[in-house]
């Protein structure tokens, strides 16, 4: 067969636009706080804008909740805990949680589109990953609600009380589901604070929870900024804090709860290693690398942001990866052909660009896809760096964008040492066709999750969480349920 010209290759990857419709979504212009089963105005009287990072246009006004609103929400949650939720038959609790899951499924298309608009993530991921997984978390934990004595046999199982839950902007609906579903199943009530830039799907979830008829005060959603989160952390009547976000804020929270009776779980940052051995199926591994770092614009706590390739296949893998990067479609998140959507905010784009500049200054070699980025909105071309040292800033620090660093290694011991040489320990990936090598590496890598011949796969049954500065506590599976019960 004749070799294809560059133009012909380019044409293979040129698609007509295929935007998902947003006609069917229902959004209000202004959102209040969801407290005690009602939409209430914020005490401050203030609202801020949430916007679409793909266009920078405003979507809606969002209430700014302060410490007085948080206090109202905690009181409502306490009352609902004491009078209703902790007393309810577990099988009845389960019915409510199943109902939430089913309504989410019915409104899956709407949730997916709103998630894209508010966060910049691509519709394919929101539709095929975020929303179905979020529904599945509710289904999964609903199943445990009336089986807690089987989940923790020979132990007395009690709920904890009021949980304060604070979540980031990278998987807004999914993080809300990870937190709310196990809390409710175990009999706790909730005050949730979504991230400033992505409040909309948590507010839609509040509508769904309302529609499911959950008793007032069982779930409360208080939107706002970092100080709203801090007000939850510092509230005297909160029994448990569940936080997902940056290591910096995680440390502040840990300090704030020291000496109190509050339980805490922290799901923090990462700088995860993706390791390609020379016997790996290289085509699949390249897809795994792409998925590991470019999925969700690299806004993934467990992104495979440090690539380690065995030296004898490194040139080939880097060449294949560069060719694949040229075919990635960057642009409108609502287009079904888009691989890489918008960076979540102007601030995050500035952070990513700052790291790209640091990488260049440190003397690393940079390669970026040759693509025209959209003129408006916040976008970043897929980027990789080679020729850095273990001590380079871009190797050590979490960038939280589509930026990959590549290092090589000769022996397995060397790559274990290099991969573990980080303050983080959230996830890792191993690519090889040799099962014994997988078991050897998975037991020696200090990471909460190790994927073998795949990357960024999640399931409600499987616990997720970190080592070292990636936090502690697990979410998902029975481990996730355990964080919401008292055992004796
Ligand atoms: P962030 O700045 O730490 O914010 C996370 C949440 O905490 C937001 O709702 C934020 O509110 C709130 N917050 C900010 N300051 C606070 C304070 N002093 N006290 C209490 N709450 C406060 O993190 P992010 O930039 O949104 O998210 C990215 C980070 O999350 C990355 O480091 C990523 O690795 C990590 N992450 C980890 C996991 C995991 O499972 N380990 C999963 C996803 C993301 P505002 O939005 O209003 O600032
Ligand atoms: Mg937004």
XYZ file of C-alpha atoms in Angstrom, residues 77-310:
234
model
C -28.433 18.612 59.218
C -28.232 17.963 62.986
C -32.015 18.152 63.383
C -32.573 15.839 60.434
C -29.948 13.441 61.798
C -31.456 13.283 65.294
C -35.121 13.262 64.414
C -35.348 11.442 61.107
C -32.409 9.978 59.234
C -30.550 8.080 61.970
C -33.852 6.669 63.241
C -35.174 5.551 59.885
C -35.255 1.845 58.990
C -32.121 1.246 56.898
C -34.195 -0.386 54.154
C -36.207 2.866 53.906
C -33.008 4.904 53.673
C -31.915 2.631 50.850
C -35.100 3.381 48.909
C -34.348 7.108 48.950
C -30.774 6.551 47.756
C -31.947 4.240 44.964
C -34.473 6.889 43.975
C -31.738 9.531 43.728
C -29.720 7.192 41.483
C -32.671 6.527 39.206
C -33.601 10.198 38.790
C -29.936 10.965 38.040
C -30.034 8.322 35.325
C -33.207 9.786 33.855
C -31.542 13.202 33.769
C -28.122 11.911 32.750
C -28.007 13.822 29.466
C -28.838 17.088 31.141
C -26.292 16.507 33.922
C -23.573 15.670 31.376
C -24.178 18.808 29.319
C -24.268 21.073 32.374
C -21.065 19.484 33.695
C -19.311 20.296 30.392
C -20.577 23.851 30.331
C -19.568 24.621 33.892
C -16.214 22.813 34.001
C -14.867 22.687 30.427
C -14.598 18.891 30.356
C -15.543 17.078 27.147
C -19.003 15.650 26.606
C -17.679 12.161 25.825
C -16.172 11.929 29.305
C -19.011 13.605 31.174
C -21.513 11.380 29.353
C -19.570 8.105 29.501
C -17.564 8.451 32.711
C -18.600 11.145 35.205
C -22.379 10.809 35.138
C -22.705 6.994 34.900
C -20.098 6.553 37.648
C -21.863 9.094 39.845
C -25.165 7.195 39.400
C -23.386 3.908 40.110
C -22.000 5.228 43.393
C -25.548 5.930 44.575
C -26.727 2.493 43.383
C -23.760 0.766 45.013
C -24.090 2.424 48.423
C -27.887 2.163 48.406
C -27.293 -1.579 48.321
C -25.249 -1.452 51.536
C -27.661 0.734 53.548
C -29.588 -2.199 55.069
C -26.628 -4.599 55.165
C -24.196 -2.716 57.376
C -23.881 -5.617 59.829
C -22.739 -7.805 56.913
C -20.344 -5.106 55.722
C -18.666 -5.090 59.160
C -19.426 -8.492 60.710
C -19.217 -9.056 64.481
C -19.063 -5.331 65.164
C -21.594 -2.811 66.369
C -22.157 -0.339 63.532
C -23.351 3.213 64.220
C -23.561 6.338 62.119
C -21.313 9.286 62.957
C -23.612 12.320 62.702
C -23.203 15.401 60.507
C -20.617 15.241 57.728
C -19.100 18.390 56.219
C -17.985 17.618 52.665
C -15.813 19.880 50.528
C -15.095 19.047 46.899
C -12.952 20.311 43.984
C -13.761 21.349 40.415
C -12.275 18.536 38.375
C -15.071 15.938 38.784
C -17.837 18.048 40.332
C -20.796 15.645 40.185
C -18.715 12.521 40.686
C -16.991 13.932 43.781
C -20.384 14.924 45.210
C -21.604 11.344 44.641
C -18.436 9.821 46.187
C -19.124 11.835 49.305
C -22.912 11.938 49.659
C -23.794 8.323 48.769
C -21.780 6.491 51.483
C -22.634 9.153 54.093
C -26.366 8.682 53.538
C -26.154 4.891 53.348
C -24.490 4.787 56.760
C -27.161 7.063 58.288
C -25.348 10.417 58.399
C -26.563 13.794 57.205
C -24.560 16.155 55.004
C -23.477 19.735 54.382
C -21.744 19.855 50.987
C -19.683 22.680 49.519
C -18.923 22.427 45.802
C -15.978 24.278 44.236
C -16.422 27.924 43.352
C -16.054 27.411 39.586
C -18.258 24.308 39.246
C -21.316 24.529 41.507
C -24.018 23.734 38.948
C -24.213 19.939 38.977
C -24.181 19.886 42.805
C -27.130 22.299 42.686
C -28.870 20.097 40.093
C -28.196 17.164 42.405
C -29.904 19.130 45.195
C -32.936 19.476 42.891
C -32.855 15.737 42.271
C -32.543 15.002 45.988
C -35.532 17.263 46.569
C -37.498 15.487 43.857
C -36.591 12.147 45.455
C -38.413 13.381 48.563
C -35.462 13.126 50.934
C -36.462 14.513 54.344
C -35.544 18.188 54.784
C -32.039 18.804 56.118
C -30.571 15.382 55.252
C -28.531 16.937 52.422
C -27.690 20.656 52.363
C -25.668 22.402 49.654
C -23.867 25.635 50.539
C -22.053 27.293 47.643
C -19.267 29.847 47.988
C -15.504 30.247 48.182
C -12.668 28.924 50.315
C -13.944 30.727 53.412
C -17.271 28.913 53.055
C -15.314 25.637 53.175
C -13.321 26.887 56.165
C -16.585 27.746 57.969
C -17.665 24.109 57.549
C -14.310 22.824 58.789
C -14.421 25.097 61.843
C -18.073 24.568 62.773
C -18.255 23.081 66.278
C -21.152 20.747 65.514
C -19.650 18.885 62.572
C -18.614 15.300 63.334
C -16.689 14.461 60.207
C -14.873 16.366 57.485
C -14.411 14.749 54.100
C -12.218 16.859 51.840
C -10.995 16.391 48.296
C -8.708 19.043 46.917
C -5.174 20.358 47.028
C -2.520 19.223 49.497
C -2.079 22.844 50.647
C -5.710 23.219 51.739
C -5.664 19.647 53.106
C -2.854 20.638 55.471
C -4.818 23.704 56.638
C -7.803 21.473 57.376
C -5.679 18.950 59.243
C -4.356 21.765 61.435
C -7.835 23.207 61.999
C -9.294 19.908 63.264
C -6.309 18.953 65.431
C -7.447 18.653 69.027
C -11.136 18.366 68.137
C -13.285 15.236 67.992
C -13.829 15.644 64.276
C -12.950 12.719 62.092
C -11.271 13.613 58.842
C -10.464 12.047 55.492
C -8.305 13.909 52.973
C -8.062 13.078 49.276
C -5.284 15.309 47.980
C -2.965 15.926 45.073
C -0.786 13.568 43.084
C 2.137 13.169 40.704
C 1.562 9.633 39.549
C 3.998 7.443 37.640
C 2.984 5.651 34.448
C 5.609 2.980 33.704
C 6.155 1.411 30.275
C 8.320 -1.721 30.257
C 9.999 -2.910 27.063
C 7.690 -5.916 26.685
C 4.519 -3.796 26.838
C 2.006 -3.761 23.962
C 3.211 -0.364 22.795
C 0.160 0.739 20.777
C -2.066 0.168 23.780
C 0.484 1.721 26.114
C 0.534 4.909 24.025
C -3.269 5.095 24.303
C -2.831 4.540 28.035
C -0.340 7.392 28.282
C -2.720 9.687 26.385
C -5.619 8.649 28.597
C -3.454 8.975 31.700
C -2.430 12.589 31.185
C -4.710 14.176 28.601
C -8.022 12.783 29.931
C -10.040 15.650 31.427
C -7.298 18.141 30.357
C -4.999 16.579 32.939
C -7.322 17.886 35.678
C -7.104 14.500 37.342
C -5.655 13.988 40.815
C -4.297 10.587 39.738
C -3.146 11.730 36.253
C -0.191 9.726 34.960
C 1.876 12.900 34.792
C 5.301 11.288 35.211
C 5.999 8.855 32.397
C 8.834 6.335 32.783
C 9.805 4.412 29.648
C 12.368 1.620 29.536
